[in-house]
PDB file of C-alpha atoms in Angstrom:
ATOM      1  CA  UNK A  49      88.369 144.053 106.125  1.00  0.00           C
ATOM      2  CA  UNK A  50      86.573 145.783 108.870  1.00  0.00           C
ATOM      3  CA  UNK A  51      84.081 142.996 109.676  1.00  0.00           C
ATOM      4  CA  UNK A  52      87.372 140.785 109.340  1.00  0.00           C
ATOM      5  CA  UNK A  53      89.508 142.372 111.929  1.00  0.00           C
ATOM      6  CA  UNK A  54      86.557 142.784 114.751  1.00  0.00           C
ATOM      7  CA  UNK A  55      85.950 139.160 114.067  1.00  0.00           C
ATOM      8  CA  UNK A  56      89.644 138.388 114.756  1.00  0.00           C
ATOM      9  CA  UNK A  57      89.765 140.972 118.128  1.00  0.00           C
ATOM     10  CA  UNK A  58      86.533 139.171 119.216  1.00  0.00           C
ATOM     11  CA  UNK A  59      88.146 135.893 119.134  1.00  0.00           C
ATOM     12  CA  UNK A  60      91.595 136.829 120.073  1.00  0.00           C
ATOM     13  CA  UNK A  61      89.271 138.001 123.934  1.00  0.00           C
ATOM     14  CA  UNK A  62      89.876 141.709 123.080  1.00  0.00           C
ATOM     15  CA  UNK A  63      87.753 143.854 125.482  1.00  0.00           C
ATOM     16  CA  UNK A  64      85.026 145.902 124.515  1.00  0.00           C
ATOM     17  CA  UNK A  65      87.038 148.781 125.128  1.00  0.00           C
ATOM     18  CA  UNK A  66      90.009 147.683 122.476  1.00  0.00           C
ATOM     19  CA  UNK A  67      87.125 146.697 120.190  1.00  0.00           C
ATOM     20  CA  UNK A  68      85.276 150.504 120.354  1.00  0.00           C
ATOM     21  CA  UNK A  69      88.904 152.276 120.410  1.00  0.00           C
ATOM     22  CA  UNK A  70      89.565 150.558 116.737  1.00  0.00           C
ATOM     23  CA  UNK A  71      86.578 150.952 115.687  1.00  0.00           C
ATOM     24  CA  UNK A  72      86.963 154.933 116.313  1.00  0.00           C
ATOM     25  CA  UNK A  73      90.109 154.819 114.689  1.00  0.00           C
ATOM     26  CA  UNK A  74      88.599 153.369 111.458  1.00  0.00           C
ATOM     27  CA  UNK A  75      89.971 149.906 111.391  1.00  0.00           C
ATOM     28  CA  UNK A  76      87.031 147.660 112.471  1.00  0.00           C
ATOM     29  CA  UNK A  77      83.143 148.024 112.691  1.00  0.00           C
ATOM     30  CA  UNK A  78      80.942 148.800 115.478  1.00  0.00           C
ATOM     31  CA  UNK A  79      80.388 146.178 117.903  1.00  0.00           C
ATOM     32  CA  UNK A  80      76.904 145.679 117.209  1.00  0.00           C
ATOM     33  CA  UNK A  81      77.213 144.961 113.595  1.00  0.00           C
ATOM     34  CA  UNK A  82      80.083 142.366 114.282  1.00  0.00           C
ATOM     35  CA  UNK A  83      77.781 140.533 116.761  1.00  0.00           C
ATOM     36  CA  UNK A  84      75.147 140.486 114.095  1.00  0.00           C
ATOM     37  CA  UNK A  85      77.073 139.138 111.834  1.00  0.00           C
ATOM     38  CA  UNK A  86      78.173 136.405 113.817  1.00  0.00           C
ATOM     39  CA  UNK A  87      74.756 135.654 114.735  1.00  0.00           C
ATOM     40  CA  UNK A  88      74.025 135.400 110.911  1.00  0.00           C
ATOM     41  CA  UNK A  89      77.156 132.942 110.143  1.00  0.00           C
ATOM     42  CA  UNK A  90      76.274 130.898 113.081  1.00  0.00           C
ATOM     43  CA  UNK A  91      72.556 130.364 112.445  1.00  0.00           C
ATOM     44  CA  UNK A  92      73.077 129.812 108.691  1.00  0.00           C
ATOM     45  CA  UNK A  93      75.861 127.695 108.601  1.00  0.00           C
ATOM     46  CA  UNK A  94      74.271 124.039 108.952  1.00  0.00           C
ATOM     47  CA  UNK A  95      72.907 125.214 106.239  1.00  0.00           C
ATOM     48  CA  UNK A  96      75.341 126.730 104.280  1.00  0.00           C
ATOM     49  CA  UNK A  97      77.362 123.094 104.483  1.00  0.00           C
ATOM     50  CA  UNK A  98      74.765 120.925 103.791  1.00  0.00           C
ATOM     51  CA  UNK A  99      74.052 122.963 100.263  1.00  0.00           C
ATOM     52  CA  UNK A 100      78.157 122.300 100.119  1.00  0.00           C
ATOM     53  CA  UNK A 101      77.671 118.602 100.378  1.00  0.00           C
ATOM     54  CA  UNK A 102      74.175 118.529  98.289  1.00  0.00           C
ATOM     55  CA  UNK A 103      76.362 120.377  95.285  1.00  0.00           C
ATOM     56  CA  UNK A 104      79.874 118.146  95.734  1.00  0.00           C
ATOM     57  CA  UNK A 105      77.474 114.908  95.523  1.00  0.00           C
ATOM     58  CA  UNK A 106      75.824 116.398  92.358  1.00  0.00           C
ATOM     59  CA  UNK A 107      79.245 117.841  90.319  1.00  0.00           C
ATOM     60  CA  UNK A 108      81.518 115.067  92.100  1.00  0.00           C
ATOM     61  CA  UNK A 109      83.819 117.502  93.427  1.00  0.00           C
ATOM     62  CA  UNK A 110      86.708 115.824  94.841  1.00  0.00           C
ATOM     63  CA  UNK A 111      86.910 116.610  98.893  1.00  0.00           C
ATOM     64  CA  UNK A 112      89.833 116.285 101.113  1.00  0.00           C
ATOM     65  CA  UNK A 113      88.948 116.063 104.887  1.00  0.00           C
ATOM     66  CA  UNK A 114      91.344 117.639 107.590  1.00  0.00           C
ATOM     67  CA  UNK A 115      91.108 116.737 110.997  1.00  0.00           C
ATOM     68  CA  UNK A 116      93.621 118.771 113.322  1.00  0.00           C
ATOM     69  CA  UNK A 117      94.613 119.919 116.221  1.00  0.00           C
ATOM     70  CA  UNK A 118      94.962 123.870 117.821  1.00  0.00           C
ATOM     71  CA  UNK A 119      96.323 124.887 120.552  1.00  0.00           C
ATOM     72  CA  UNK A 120      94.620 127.975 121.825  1.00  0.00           C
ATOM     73  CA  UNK A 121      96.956 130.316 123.594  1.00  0.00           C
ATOM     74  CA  UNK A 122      96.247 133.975 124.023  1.00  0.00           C
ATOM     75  CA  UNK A 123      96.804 136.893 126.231  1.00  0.00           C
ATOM     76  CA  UNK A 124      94.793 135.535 129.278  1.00  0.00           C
ATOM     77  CA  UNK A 125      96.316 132.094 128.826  1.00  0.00           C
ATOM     78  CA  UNK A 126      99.918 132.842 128.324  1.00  0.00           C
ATOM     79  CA  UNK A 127     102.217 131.454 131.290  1.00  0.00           C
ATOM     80  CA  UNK A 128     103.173 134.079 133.700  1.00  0.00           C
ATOM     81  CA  UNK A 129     105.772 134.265 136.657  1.00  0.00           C
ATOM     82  CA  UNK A 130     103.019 132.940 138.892  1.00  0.00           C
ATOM     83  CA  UNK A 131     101.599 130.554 137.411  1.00  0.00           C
ATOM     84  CA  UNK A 132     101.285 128.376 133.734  1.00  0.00           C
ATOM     85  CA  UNK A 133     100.023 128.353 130.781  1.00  0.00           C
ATOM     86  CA  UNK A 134      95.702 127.739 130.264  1.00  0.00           C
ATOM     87  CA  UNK A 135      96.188 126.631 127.208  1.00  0.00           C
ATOM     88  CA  UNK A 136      93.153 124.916 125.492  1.00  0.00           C
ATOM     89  CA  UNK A 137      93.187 121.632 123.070  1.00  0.00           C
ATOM     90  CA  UNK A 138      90.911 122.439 120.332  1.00  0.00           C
ATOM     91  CA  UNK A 139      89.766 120.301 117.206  1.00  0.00           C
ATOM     92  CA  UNK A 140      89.537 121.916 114.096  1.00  0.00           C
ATOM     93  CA  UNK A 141      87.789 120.123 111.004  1.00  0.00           C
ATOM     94  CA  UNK A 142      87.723 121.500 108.043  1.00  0.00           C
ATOM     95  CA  UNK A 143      86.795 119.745 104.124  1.00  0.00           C
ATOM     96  CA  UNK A 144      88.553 121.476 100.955  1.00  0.00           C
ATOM     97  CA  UNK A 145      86.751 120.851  97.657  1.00  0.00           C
ATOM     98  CA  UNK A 146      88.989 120.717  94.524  1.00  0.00           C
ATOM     99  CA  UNK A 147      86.134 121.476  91.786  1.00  0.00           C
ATOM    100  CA  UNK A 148      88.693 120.848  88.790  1.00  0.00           C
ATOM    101  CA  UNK A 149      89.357 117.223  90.091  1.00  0.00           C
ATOM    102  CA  UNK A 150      86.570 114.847  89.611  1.00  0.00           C
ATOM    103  CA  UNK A 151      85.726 112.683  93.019  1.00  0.00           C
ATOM    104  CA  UNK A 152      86.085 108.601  93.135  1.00  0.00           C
ATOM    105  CA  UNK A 153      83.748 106.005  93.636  1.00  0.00           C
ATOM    106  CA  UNK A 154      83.365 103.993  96.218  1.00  0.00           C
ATOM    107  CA  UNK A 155      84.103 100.786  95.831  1.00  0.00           C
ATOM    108  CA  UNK A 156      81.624  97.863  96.296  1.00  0.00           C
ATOM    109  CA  UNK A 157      84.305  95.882  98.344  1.00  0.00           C
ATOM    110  CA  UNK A 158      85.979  98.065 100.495  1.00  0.00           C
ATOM    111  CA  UNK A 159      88.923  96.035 101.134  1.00  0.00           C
ATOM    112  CA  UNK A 160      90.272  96.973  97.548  1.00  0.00           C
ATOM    113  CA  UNK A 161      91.077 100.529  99.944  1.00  0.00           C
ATOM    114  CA  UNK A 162      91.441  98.844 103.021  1.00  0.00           C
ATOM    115  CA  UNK A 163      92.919  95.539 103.774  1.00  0.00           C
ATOM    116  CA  UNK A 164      91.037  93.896 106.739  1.00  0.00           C
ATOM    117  CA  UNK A 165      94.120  92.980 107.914  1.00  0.00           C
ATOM    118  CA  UNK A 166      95.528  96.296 108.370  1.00  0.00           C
ATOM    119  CA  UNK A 167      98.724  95.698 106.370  1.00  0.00           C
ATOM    120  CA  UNK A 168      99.086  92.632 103.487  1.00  0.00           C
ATOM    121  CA  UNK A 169     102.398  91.248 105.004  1.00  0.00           C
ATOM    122  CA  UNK A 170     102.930  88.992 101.715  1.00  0.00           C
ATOM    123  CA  UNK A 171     102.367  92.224  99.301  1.00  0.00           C
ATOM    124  CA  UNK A 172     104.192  94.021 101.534  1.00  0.00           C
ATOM    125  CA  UNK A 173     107.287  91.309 101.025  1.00  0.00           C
ATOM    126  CA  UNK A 174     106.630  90.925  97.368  1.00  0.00           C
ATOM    127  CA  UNK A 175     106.812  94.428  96.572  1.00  0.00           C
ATOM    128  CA  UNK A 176     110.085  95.038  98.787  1.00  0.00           C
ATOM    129  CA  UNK A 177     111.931  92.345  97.367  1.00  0.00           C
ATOM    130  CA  UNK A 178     110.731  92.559  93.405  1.00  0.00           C
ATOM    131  CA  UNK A 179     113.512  93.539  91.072  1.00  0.00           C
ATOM    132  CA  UNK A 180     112.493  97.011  90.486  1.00  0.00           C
ATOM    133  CA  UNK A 181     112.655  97.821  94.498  1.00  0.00           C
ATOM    134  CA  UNK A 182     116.046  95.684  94.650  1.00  0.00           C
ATOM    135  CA  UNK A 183     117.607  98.039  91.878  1.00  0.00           C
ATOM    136  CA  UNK A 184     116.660 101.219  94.144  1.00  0.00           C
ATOM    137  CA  UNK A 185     118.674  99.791  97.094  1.00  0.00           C
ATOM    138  CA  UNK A 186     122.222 100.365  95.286  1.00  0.00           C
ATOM    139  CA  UNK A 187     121.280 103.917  94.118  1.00  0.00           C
ATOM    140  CA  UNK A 188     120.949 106.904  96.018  1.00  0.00           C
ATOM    141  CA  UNK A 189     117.801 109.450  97.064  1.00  0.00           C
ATOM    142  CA  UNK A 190     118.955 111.297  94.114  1.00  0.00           C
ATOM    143  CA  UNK A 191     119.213 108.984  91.756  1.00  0.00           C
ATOM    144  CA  UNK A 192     116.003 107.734  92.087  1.00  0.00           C
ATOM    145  CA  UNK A 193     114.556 111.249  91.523  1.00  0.00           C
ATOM    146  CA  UNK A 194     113.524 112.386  88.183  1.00  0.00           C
ATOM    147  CA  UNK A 195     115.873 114.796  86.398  1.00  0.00           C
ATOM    148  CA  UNK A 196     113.644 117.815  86.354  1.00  0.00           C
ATOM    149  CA  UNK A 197     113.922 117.477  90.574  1.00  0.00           C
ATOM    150  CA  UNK A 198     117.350 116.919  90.542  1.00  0.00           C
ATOM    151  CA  UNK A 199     118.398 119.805  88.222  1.00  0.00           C
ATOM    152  CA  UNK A 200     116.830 122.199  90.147  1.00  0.00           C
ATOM    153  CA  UNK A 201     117.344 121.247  93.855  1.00  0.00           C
ATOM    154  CA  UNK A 202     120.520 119.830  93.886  1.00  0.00           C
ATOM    155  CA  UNK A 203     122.316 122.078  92.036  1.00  0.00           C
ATOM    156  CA  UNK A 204     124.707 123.532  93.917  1.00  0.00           C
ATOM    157  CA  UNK A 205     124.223 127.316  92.348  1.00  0.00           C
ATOM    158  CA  UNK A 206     120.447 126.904  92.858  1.00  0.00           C
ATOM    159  CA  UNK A 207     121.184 125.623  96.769  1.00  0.00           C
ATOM    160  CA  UNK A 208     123.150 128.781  97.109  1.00  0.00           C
ATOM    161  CA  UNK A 209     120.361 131.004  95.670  1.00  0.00           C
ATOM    162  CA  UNK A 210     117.825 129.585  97.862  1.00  0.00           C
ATOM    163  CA  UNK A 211     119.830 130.362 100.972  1.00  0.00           C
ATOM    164  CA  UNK A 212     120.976 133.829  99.890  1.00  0.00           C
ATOM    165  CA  UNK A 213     117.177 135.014  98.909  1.00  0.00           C
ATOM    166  CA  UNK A 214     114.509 132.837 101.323  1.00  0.00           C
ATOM    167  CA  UNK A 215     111.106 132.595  98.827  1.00  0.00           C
ATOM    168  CA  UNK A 216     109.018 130.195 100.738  1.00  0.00           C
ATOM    169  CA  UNK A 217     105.574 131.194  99.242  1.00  0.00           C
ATOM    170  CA  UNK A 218     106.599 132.993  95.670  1.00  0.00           C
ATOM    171  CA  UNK A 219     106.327 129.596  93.767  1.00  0.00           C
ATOM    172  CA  UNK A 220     102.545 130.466  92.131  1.00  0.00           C
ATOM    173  CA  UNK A 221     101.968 126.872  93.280  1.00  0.00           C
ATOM    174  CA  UNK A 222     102.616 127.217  97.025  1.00  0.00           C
ATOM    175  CA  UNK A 223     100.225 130.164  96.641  1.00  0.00           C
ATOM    176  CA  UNK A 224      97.757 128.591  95.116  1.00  0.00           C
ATOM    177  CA  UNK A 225      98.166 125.337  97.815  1.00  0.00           C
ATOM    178  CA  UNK A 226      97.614 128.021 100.230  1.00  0.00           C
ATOM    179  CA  UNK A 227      94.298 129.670  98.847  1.00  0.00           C
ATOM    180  CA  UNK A 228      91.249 128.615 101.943  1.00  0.00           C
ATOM    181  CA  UNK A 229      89.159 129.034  98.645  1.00  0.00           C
ATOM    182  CA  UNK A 230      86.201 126.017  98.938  1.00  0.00           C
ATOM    183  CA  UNK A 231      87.464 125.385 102.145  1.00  0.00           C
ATOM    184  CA  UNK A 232      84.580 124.902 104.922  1.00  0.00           C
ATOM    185  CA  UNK A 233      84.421 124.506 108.499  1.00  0.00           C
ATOM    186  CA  UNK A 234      82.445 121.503 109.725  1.00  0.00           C
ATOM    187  CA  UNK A 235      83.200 121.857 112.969  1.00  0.00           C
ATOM    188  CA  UNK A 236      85.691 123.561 116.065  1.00  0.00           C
ATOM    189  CA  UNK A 237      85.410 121.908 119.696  1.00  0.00           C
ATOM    190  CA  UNK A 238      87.596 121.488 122.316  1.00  0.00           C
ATOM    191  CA  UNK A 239      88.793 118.065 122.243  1.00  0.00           C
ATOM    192  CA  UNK A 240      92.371 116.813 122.739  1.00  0.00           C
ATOM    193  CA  UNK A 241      93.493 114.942 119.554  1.00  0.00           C
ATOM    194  CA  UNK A 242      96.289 112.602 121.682  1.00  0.00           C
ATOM    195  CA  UNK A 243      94.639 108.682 121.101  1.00  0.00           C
ATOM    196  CA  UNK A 244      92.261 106.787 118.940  1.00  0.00           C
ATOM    197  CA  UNK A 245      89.058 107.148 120.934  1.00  0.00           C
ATOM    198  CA  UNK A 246      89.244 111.546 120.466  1.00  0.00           C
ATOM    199  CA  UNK A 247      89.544 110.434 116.652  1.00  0.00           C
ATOM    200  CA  UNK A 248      86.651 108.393 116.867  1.00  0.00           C
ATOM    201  CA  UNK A 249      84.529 111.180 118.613  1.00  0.00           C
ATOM    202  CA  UNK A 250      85.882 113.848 115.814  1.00  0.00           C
ATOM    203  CA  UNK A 251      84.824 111.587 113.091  1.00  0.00           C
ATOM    204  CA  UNK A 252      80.993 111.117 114.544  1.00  0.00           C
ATOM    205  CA  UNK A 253      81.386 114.810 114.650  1.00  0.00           C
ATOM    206  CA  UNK A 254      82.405 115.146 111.203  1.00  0.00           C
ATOM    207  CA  UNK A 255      80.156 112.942 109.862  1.00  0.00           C
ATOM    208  CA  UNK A 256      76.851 114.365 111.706  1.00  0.00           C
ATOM    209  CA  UNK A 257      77.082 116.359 108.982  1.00  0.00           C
ATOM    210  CA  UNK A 258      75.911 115.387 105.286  1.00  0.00           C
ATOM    211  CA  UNK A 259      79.698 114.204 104.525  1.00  0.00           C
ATOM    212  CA  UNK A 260      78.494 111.021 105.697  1.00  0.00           C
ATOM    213  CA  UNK A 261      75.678 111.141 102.860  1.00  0.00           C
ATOM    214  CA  UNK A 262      79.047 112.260 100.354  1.00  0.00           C
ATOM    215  CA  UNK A 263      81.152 108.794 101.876  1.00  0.00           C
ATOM    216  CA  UNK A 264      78.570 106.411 100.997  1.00  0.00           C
ATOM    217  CA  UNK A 265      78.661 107.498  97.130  1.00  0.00           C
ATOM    218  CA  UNK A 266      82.664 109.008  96.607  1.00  0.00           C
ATOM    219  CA  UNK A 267      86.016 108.133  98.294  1.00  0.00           C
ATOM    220  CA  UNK A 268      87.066 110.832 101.073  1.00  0.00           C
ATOM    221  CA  UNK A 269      90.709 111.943 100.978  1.00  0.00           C
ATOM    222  CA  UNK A 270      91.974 112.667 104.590  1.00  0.00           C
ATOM    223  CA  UNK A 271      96.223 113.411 104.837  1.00  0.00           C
ATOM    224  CA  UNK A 272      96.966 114.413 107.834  1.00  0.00           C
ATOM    225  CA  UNK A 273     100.512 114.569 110.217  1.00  0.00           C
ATOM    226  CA  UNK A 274     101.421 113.100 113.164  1.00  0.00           C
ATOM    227  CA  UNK A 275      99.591 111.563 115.114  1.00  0.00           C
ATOM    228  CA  UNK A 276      96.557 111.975 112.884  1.00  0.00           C
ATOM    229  CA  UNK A 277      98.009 109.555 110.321  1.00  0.00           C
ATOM    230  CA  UNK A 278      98.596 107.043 112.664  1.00  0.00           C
ATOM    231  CA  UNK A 279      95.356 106.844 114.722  1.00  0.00           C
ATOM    232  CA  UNK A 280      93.519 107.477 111.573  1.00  0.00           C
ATOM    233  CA  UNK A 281      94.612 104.395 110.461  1.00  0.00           C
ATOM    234  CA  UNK A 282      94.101 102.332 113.171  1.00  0.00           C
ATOM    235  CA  UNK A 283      90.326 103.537 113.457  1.00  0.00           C
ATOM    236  CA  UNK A 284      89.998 102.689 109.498  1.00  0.00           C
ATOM    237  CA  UNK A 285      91.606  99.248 109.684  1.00  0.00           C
ATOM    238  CA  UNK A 286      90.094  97.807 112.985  1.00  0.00           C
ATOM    239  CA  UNK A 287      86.399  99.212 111.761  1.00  0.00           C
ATOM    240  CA  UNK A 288      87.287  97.479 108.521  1.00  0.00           C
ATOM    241  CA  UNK A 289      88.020  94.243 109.904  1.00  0.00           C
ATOM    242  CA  UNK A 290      85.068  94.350 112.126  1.00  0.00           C
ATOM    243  CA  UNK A 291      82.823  94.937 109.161  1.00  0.00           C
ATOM    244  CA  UNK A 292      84.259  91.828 107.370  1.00  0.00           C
ATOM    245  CA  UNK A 293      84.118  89.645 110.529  1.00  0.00           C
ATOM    246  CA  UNK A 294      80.340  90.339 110.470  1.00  0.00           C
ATOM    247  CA  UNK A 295      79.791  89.564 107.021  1.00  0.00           C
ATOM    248  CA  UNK A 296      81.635  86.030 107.694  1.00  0.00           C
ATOM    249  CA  UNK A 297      79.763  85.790 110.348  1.00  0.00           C
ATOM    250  CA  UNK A 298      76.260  86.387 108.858  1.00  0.00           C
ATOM    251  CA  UNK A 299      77.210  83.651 106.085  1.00  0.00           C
ATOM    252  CA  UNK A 300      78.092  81.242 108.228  1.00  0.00           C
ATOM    253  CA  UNK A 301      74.979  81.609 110.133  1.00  0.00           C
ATOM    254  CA  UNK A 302      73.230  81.365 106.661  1.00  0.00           C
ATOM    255  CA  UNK A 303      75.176  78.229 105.536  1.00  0.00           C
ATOM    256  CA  UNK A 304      74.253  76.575 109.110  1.00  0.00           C
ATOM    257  CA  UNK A 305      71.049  77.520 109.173  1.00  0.00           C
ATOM    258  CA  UNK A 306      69.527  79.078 105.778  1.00  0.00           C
ATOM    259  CA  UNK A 307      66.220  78.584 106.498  1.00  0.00           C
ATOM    260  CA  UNK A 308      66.121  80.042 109.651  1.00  0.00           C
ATOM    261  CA  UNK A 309      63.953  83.330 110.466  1.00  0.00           C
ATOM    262  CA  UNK A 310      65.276  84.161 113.752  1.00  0.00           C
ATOM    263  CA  UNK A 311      67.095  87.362 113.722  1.00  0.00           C
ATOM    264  CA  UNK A 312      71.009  86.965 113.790  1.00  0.00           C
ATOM    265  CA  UNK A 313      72.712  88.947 117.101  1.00  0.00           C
ATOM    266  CA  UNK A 314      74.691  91.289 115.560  1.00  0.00           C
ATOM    267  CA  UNK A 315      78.097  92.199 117.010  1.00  0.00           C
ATOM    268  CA  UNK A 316      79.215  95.369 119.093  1.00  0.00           C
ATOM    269  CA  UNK A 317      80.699  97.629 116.427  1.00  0.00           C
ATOM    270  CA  UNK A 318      80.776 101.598 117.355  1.00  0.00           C
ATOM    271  CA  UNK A 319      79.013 103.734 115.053  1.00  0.00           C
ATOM    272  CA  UNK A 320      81.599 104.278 112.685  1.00  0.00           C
ATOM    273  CA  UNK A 321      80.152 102.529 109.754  1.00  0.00           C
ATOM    274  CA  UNK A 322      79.729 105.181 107.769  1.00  0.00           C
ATOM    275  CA  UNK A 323      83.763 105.572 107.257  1.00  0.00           C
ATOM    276  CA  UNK A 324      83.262 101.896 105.288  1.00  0.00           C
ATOM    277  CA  UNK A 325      79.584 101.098 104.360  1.00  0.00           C
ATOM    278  CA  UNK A 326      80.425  97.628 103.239  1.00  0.00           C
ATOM    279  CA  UNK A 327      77.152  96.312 101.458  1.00  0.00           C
ATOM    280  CA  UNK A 328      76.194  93.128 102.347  1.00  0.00           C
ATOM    281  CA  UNK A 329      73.867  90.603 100.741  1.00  0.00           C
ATOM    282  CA  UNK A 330      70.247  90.615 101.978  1.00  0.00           C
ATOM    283  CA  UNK A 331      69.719  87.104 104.406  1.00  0.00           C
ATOM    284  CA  UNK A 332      67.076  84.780 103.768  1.00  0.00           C
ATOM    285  CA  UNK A 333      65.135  86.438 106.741  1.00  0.00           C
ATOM    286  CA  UNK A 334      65.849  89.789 104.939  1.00  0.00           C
ATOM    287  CA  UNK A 335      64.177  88.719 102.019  1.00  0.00           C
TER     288      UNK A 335
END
């Protein structure tokens, strides 16, 4: 708790001063030990992860990716009369590993994940307009809920409860949700999160990193809010659908031309690969 709380001071920009004064009173350590400490975490931390990765590939632990954004405002950044806030944009990525959950394999043919496409328009109609979905239009939310939801929340004595006595976190489940437990940091710049091209540049940062060797073999779960869901997306689908022009484009190169050794120019696609890995038949040249 000691090391803990100096670590938080240290981070919050507490002087030295503040720093000494708790430690006299009791409630952190002495300044030198926290800065050895953080020396230790910081030098042994690439390693530290990549023994994470090594044993998630080798149990198939199930990993969730989180890419999000902070907003660092403390005492020497908070507005004043005199002038604003010096607030800074910082990136924070962080992978969970649920042990109990076994991971899933990566498809051969990505596009059962990802359509290339970006959204199937015709499955998209189909499954709208198929009798089941049709049914749900002349019900309400409610209805469409199972009974165990709707016997609890919209009860009207159980609404009445929840207002009277506020229990946000007792549910053991929220608590357990909560629990950092297998949660490590990959990484924590300063990088605004506000377009595609910052998600781009956090995913080469996350995958610098021996996730990238955990992608090629297991599926990576990423959720994420606004507007992570969004650009997220639009980094997987147009990557996607680069990858699959290329592969058209290497067989029709092979079909015009199959016994042709000359190397085939390969299209600009940013180094994002990794995200997809869509194995491709070896060329005629390649062989």
């Amino acid at each position: 708790m000691q090391v803990d709380q100096a670590l938080y001071l240290q981070t919050s920009h507490a002087n030295q001063e503040a720093i000494l004064t708790e430690h006299q009173l009791g409630n952190t350590c002495s300044r030198r030990l926290m800065n050895n400490i953080r020396k230790s975490l910081s030098s042994n931390h690439r390693d530290d992860l990549q023994q994470f990765f090594a044993d998630a590939i080798k149990n198939e632990w199930l990993l969730v990716l989180v890419i999000d954004d902070y907003t660092t405002i403390h005492t020497i950044r908070r507005p004043t009369q005199t002038k604003c806030s010096q607030a800074n944009n910082m990136c924070t990525i962080i992978v969970k590993a649920f042990k109990e959950i076994p991971a899933i394999r990566r498809p051969n043919d990505i596009t059962l994940l990802h359509d290339p496409n970006g959204m199937n328009i015709e499955a998209l109609l189909a499954t709208i307009t198929s009798p089941v979905q049709m049914s749900m239009l002349g019900n309400s939310y409610a209805a469409t809920l199972s009974s165990w939801i709707t016997d609890d929340f919209f009860n009207p004595e159980s609404q009445l409860d929840r207002l009277r006595d506020h229990q946000y976190c007792e549910g053991h489940s929220v608590r357990d949700m909560r629990k950092m437990d297998n949660v490590h940091l990959v990484n924590f710049v300063e990088l605004t999160l506000k377009g595609k091209n910052a998600f781009e540049t956090a995913y080469d940062i996350a995958m610098a990193t021996d996730l990238k060797s955990y992608a090629m073999k297991f599926v990576v779960i990423q959720p994420g809010d606004w507007p992570c869901q969004f650009y997220c997306r639009q980094v997987v689908y147009q990557q996607t659908y680069n990858v699959q022009k290329k592969k058209t484009f290497k067989t029709a190169e092979r079909k015009a031309n199959p016994l042709s050794a000359k190397p085939i120019p390969s299209i600009n696609i940013p180094d994002h690969k990794y995200c997809f890995n869509i194995p491709h038949s070896p060329t005629v040249a390649e062989q």
